Coordinates of C-alpha atoms and ligand atoms in Angstrom, one line a residue:
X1 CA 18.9 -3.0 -29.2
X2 CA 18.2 -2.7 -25.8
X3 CA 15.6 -5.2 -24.1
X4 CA 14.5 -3.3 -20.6
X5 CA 11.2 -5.7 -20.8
X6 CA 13.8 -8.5 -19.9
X7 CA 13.1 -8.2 -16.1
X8 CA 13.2 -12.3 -15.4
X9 CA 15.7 -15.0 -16.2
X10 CA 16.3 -16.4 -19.3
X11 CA 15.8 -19.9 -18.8
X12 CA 18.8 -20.9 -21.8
X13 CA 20.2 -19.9 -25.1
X14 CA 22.2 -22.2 -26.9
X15 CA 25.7 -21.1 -27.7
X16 CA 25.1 -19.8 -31.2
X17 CA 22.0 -18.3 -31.1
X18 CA 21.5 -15.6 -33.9
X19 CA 22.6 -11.7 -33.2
X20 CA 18.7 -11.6 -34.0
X21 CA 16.2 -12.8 -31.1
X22 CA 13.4 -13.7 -32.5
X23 CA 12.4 -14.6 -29.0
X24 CA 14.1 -14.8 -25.2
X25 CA 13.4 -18.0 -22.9
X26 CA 12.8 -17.0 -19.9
X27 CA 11.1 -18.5 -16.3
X28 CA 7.9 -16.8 -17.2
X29 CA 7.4 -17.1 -20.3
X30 CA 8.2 -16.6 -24.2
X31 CA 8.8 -13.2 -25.2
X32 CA 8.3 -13.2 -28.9
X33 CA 9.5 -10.8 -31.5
X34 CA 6.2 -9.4 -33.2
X35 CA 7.1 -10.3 -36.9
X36 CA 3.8 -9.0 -38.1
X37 CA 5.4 -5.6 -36.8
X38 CA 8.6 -5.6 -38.6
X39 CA 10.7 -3.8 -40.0
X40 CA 8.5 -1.0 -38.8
X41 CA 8.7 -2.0 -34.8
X42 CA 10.7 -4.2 -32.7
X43 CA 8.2 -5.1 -30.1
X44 CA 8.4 -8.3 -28.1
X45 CA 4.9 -10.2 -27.4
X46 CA 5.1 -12.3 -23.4
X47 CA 3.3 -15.7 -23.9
X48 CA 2.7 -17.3 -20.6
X49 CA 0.2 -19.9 -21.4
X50 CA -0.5 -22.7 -24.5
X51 CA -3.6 -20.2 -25.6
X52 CA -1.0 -17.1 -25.9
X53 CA 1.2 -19.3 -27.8
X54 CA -0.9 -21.2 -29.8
X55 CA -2.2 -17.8 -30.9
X56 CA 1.2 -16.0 -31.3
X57 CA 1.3 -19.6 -34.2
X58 CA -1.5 -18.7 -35.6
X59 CA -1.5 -14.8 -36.0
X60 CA 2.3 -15.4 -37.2
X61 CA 3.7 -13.1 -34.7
X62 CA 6.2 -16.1 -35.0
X63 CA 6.5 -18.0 -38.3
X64 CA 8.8 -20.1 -40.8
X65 CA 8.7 -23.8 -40.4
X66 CA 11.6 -24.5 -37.9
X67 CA 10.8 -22.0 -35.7
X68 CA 7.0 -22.4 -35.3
X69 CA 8.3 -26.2 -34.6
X70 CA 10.6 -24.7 -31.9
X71 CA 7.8 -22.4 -30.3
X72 CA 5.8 -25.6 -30.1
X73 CA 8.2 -27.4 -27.9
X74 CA 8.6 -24.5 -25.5
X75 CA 4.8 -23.6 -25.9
X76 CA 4.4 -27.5 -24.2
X77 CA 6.6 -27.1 -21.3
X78 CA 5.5 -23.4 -20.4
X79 CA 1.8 -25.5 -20.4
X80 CA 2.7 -28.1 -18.5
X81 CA 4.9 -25.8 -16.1
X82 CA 1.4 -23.9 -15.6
X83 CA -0.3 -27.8 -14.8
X84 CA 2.2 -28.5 -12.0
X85 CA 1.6 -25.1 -10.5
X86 CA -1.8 -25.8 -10.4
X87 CA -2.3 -29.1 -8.7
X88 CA -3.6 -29.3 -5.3
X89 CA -3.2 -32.6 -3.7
X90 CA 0.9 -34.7 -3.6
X91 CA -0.6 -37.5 -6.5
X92 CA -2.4 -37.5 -9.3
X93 CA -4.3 -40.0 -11.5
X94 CA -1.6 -41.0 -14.6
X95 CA -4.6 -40.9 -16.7
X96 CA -5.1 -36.7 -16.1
X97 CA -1.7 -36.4 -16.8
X98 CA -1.7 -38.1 -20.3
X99 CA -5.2 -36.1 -20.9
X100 CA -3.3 -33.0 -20.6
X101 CA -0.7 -34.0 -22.9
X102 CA -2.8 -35.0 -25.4
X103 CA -4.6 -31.5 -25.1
X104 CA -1.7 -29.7 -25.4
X105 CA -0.3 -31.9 -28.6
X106 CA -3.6 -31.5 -30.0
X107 CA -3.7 -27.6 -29.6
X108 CA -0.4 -26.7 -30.5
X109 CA -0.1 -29.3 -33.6
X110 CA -3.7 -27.9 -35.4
X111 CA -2.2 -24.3 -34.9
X112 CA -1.2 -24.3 -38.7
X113 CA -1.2 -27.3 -41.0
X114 CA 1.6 -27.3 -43.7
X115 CA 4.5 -27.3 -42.1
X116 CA 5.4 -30.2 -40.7
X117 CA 8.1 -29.0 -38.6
X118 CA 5.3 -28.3 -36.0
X119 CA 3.5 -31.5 -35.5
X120 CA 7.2 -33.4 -35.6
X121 CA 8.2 -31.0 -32.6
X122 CA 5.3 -31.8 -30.3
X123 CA 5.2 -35.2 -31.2
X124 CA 8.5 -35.5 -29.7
X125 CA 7.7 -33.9 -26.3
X126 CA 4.1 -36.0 -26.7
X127 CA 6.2 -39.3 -26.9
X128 CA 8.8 -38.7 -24.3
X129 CA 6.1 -37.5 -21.9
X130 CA 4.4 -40.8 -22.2
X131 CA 6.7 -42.8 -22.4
X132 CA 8.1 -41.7 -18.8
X133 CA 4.5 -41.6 -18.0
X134 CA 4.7 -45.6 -18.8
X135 CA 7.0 -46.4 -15.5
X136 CA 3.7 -45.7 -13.0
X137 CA 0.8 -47.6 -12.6
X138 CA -2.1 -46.1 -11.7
X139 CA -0.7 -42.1 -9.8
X140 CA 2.0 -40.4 -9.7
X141 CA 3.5 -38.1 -7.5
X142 CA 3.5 -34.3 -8.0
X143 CA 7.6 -34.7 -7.2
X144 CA 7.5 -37.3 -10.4
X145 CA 5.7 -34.4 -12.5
X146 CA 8.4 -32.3 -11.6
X147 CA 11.3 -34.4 -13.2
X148 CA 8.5 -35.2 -16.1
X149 CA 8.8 -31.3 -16.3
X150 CA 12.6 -31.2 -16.4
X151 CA 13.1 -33.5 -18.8
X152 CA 10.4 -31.8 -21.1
X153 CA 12.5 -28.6 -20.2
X154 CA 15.4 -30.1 -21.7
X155 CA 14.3 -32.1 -25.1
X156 CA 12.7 -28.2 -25.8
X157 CA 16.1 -26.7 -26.0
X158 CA 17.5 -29.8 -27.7
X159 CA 14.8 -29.1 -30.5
X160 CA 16.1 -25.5 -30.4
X161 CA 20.1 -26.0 -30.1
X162 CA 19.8 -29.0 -33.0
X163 CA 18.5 -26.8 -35.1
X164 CA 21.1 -24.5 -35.0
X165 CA 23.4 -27.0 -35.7
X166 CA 21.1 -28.3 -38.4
X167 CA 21.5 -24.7 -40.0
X168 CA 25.2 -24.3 -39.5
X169 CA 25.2 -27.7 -41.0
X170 CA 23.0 -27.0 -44.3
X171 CA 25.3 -23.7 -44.9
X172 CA 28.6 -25.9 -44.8
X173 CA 26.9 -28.0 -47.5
X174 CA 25.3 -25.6 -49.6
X175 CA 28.0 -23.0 -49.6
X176 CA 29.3 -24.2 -53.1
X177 CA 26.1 -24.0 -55.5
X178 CA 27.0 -20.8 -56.5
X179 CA 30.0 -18.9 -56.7
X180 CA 29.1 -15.7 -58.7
X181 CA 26.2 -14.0 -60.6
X182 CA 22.7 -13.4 -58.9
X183 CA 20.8 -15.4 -56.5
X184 CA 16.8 -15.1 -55.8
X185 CA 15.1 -16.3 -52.5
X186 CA 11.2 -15.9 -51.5
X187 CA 10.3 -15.2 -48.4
X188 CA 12.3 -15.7 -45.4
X189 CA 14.3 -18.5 -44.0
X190 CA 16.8 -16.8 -41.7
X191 CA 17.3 -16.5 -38.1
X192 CA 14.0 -15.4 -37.7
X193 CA 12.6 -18.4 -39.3
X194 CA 14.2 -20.9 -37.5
X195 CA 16.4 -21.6 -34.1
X196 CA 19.0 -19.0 -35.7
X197 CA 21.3 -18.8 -39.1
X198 CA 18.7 -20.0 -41.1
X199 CA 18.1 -22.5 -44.2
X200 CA 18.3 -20.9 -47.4
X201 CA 18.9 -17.3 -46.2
X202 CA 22.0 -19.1 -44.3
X203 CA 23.4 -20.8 -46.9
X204 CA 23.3 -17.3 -48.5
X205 CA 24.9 -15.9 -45.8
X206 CA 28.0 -18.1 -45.7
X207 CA 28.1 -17.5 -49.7
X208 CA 28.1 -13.9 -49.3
X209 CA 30.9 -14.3 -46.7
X210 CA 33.3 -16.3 -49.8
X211 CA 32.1 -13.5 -52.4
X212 CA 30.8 -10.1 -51.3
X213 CA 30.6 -9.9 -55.1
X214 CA 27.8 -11.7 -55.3
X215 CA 24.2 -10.4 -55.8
X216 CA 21.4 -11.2 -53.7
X217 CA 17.6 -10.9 -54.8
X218 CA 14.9 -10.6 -52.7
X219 CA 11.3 -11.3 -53.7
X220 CA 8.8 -8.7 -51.3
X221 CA 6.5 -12.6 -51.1
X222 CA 3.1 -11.3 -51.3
X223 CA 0.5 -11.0 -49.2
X224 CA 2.3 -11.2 -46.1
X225 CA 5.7 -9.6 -47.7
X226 CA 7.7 -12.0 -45.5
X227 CA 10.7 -11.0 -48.2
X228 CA 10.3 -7.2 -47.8
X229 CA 10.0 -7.2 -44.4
X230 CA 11.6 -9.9 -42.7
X231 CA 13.8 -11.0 -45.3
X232 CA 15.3 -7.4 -46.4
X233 CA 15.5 -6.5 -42.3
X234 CA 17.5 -9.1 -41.6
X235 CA 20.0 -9.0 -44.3
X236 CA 20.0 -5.3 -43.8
X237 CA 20.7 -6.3 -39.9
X238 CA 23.7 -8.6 -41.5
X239 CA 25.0 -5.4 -43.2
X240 CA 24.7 -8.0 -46.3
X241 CA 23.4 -5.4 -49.3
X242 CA 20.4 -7.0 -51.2
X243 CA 18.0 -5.9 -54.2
X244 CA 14.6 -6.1 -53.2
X245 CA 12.2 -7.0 -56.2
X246 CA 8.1 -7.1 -56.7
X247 CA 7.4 -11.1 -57.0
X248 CA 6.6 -10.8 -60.6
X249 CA 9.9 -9.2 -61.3
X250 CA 11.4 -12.8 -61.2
X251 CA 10.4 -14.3 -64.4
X252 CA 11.9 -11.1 -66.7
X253 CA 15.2 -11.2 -64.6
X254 CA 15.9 -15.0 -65.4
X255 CA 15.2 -13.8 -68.8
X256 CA 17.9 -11.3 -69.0
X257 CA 20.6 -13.6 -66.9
X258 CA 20.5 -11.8 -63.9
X259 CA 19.8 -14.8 -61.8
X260 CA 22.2 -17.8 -61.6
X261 CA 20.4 -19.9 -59.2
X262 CA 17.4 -19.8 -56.8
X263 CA 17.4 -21.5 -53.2
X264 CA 14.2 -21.2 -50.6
X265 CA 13.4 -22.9 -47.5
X266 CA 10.3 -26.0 -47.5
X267 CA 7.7 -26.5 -45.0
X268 CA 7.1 -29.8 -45.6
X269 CA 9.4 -32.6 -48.3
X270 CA 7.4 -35.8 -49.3
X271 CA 9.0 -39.1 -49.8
X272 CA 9.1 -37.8 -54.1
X273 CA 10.7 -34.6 -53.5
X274 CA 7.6 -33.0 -53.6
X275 CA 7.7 -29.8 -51.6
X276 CA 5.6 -27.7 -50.0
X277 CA 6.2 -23.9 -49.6
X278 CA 5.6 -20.2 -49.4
X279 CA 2.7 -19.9 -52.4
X280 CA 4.9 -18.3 -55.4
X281 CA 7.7 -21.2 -55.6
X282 CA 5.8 -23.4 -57.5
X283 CA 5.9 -20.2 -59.7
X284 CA 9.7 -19.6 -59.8
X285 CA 10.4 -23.4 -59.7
X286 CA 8.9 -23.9 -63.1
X287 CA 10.2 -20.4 -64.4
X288 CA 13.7 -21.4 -63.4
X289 CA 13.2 -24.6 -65.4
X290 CA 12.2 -22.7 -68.4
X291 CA 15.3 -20.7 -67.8
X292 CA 17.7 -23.6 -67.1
X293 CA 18.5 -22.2 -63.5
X294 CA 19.3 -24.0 -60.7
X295 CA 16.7 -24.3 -58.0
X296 CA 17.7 -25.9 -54.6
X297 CA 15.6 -26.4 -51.5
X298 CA 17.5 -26.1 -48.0
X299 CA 15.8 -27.9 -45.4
X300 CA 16.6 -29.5 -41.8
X301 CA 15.6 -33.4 -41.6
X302 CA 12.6 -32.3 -39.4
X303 CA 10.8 -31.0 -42.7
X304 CA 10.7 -34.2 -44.2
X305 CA 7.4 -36.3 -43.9
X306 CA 8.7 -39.6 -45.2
X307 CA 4.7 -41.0 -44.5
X308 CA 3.3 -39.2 -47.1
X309 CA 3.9 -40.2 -51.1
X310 CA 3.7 -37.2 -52.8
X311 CA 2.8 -33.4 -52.7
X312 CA -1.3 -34.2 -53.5
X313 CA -1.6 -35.2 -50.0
X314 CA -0.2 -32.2 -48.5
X315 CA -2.4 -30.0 -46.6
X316 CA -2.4 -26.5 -48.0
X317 CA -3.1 -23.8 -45.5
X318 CA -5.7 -20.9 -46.6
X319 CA -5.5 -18.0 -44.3
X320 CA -8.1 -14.9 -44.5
X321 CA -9.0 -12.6 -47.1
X322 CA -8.0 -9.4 -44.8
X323 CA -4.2 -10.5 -45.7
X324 CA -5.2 -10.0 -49.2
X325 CA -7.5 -6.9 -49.1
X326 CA -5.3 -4.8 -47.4
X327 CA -2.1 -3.8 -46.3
X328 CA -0.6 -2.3 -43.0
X329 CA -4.5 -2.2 -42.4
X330 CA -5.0 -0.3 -45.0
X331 CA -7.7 -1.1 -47.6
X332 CA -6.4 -2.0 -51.4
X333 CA -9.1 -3.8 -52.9
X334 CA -12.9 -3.8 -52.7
X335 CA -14.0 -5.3 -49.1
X336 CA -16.3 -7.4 -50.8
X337 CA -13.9 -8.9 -53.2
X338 CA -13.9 -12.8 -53.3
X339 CA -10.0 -14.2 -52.7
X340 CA -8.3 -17.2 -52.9
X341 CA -5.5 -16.9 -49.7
X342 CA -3.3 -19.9 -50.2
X343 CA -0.3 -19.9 -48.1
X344 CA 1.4 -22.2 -49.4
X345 CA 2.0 -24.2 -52.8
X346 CA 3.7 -27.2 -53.5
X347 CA 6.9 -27.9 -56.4
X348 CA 7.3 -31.0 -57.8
X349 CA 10.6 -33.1 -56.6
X350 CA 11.2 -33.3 -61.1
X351 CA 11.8 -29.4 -61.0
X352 CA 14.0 -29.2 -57.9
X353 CA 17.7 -29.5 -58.4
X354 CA 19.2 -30.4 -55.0
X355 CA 17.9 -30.4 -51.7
X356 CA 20.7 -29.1 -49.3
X357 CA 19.9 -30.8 -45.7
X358 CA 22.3 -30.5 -42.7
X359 CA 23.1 -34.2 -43.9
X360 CA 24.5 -33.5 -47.2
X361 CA 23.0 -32.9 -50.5
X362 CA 20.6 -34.9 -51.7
X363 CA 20.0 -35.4 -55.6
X364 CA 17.1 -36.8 -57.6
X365 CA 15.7 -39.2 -58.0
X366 CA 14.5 -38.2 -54.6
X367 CA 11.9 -41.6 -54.3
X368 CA 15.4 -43.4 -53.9
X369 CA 18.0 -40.7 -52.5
X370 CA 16.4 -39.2 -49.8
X371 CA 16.0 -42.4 -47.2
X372 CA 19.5 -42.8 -48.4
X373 CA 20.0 -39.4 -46.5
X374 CA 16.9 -38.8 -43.9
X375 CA 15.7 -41.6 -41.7
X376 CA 13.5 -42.2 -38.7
X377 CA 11.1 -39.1 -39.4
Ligands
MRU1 O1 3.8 -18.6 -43.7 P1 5.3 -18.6 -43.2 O2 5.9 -17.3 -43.2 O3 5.4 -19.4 -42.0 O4 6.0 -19.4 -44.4 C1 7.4 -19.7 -44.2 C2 8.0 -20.4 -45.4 O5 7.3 -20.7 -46.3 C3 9.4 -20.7 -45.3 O6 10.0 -20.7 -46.6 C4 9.6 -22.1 -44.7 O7 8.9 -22.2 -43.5 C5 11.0 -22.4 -44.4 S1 11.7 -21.4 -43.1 C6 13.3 -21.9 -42.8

């Protein structure tokens, strides 16, 4: 693929980033792959400013828990790149500054609620903003804001190259749980999910790499078909041969031993277990039960939210009844239909089998195994 939009310089990419760009760095802006476009069109959308990328959150022109988290952290220093361009005078009151950071923490974090991946990412740049702010009194220099900007510069690619590693990490771990037979996954947790490899599409990856004997099920995830588009395309990308299935093909093909094991990604792991993602794992979760399968959940540390007891507190995302109604714009149900859009659904820890972090495996009882595993978050 050629990318003759790439006119400027790429600000950084870290060493293992993922044959697929989900977006290019560079000293104007984001360039984001359009994911709402694929597989039909590889278009890149330029986000120079929060609003752009806030928006690009929102729309899901980028999506998938780690990467949204990601976007964040680069959407804050692109902001606060376009604050330092704009002042006039050599200082500036402290107390401006830190308004600005809160408004761009504020704007970026509300841009979708489950996944906590986002509000962990911005919080980082929100703390290490103010706590360099902390060394001035009352003004600082517009010299000062520029380091304040170079550090911001670099914690945003540290969010981006630890994920990676994270990823790389989770694979090494989870490469084991299955070593024939047929694996399912819902919607998509690869490169384009995250900072590169991916979670659970990763951890696929690497097993498909030991066994190219191995099958690999793809659910299409209704209604934004994050499996059937993103999902398939990428695999396809991998040269890695899949089965694509309808999601209520699931349930029969557990039935008939087709499936061995499930593994998905998480946008957001309670201190229970309790996890929240893609609506239609709570589904398969409780179906694998029923079928004695395995299901693991493969998740970087970020996507645990150690404040918050179980899944009831989670906040559930509903997007618009246009996602439902039609498809590729195309009307399939009557306009005036009443929906129920919820993006996202949470399983209970008690049906998940493992959760595969780039820490190592934890096992239930989660209340007591995962601050074994996952602290400080
Ligand atoms: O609405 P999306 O596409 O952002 O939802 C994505 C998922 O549910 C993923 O499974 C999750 O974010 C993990 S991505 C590694």
């Amino acid at each position: 693929m050629k990318f003759s939009f790439l006119k400027d310089q790429i600000i950084k990419e870290p060493a293992q980033a993922d044959l697929i760009k989900t977006w290019f760095w560079t000293e104007k802006g984001l360039y984001l792959l359009d994911q709402r476009k694929l597989p039909l069109k590889e278009k890149y959308i330029f986000c120079d400013s929060l609003s752009k990328i806030r928006n690009a959150i929102k729309e899901m022109v980028i999506r998938g828990a780690p990467a949204i988290g990601i976007c964040a952290a680069i959407g804050f220093v692109i902001e606060f790149k376009r604050f330092l361009s704009s002042l006039k005078g050599d200082e500036i009151l402290i107390d401006k500054v830190e308004k600005v950071v809160g408004k761009i923490s504020n704007l970026l974090t509300t841009a979708r609620p489950t996944a906590i991946n986002l509000s962990w990412a911005v919080s980082r740049m929100r703390k290490i903003s103010l706590e360099f702010l902390k060394n001035f009194e009352e003004k600082i220099s517009k010299k000062e804001i520029l380091q304040l900007y170079e550090i911001l510069e670099k914690e945003a690619f540290k969010i981006w190259e630890e994920d990676i590693e994270a990823n790389l990490a989770i694979a090494e771990h989870g490469k084991d749980i299955l070593s024939e037979g047929g694996i399912l996954t819902h919607c998509n947790t690869g490169a384009l999910a995250t900072g590169g490899y991916g979670t659970a599409l990763g951890i696929i990856r690497k097993i498909y790499e030991k066994n190219k004997k191995i099958k690999i099920f793809v659910d299409e995830t209704r209604p934004f078909l994050q499996g059937a588009r993103l999902t398939a395309w990428e695999l396809y990308k991998l040269k890695i041969p899949y089965i694509l299935i309808t999601d209520n093909t699931a349930g029969f093909l557990m039935k008939r031993q087709e499936i061995s094991a499930i593994i998905v990604g998480a946008d957001r792991i309670v201190k229970n277990g309790d996890t929240a993602n893609k609506i239609g794992t709570y589904s398969l979760a409780v179906l694998a039960n029923y079928h004695n399968i395995p299901f693991f959940v493969a998740a970087p540390s970020s996507t645990f939210d150690l404040d918050t007891e179980n899944g009831e507190k989670i906040p559930i995302e509903i997007r618009s009844s246009e996602e439902i109604l039609t498809c590729y714009k195309s009307k399939i149900a009557p306009s005036r239909s009443k929906t129920c859009n919820l993006a996202f659904d949470v399983t209970p820890g008690n049906l998940i089998s493992a959760i595969i972090t780039e820490k190592g495996i934890i096992y239930p009882p989660y209340e007591i195994n995962i601050p074994k595993i996952i602290k400080n978050f």
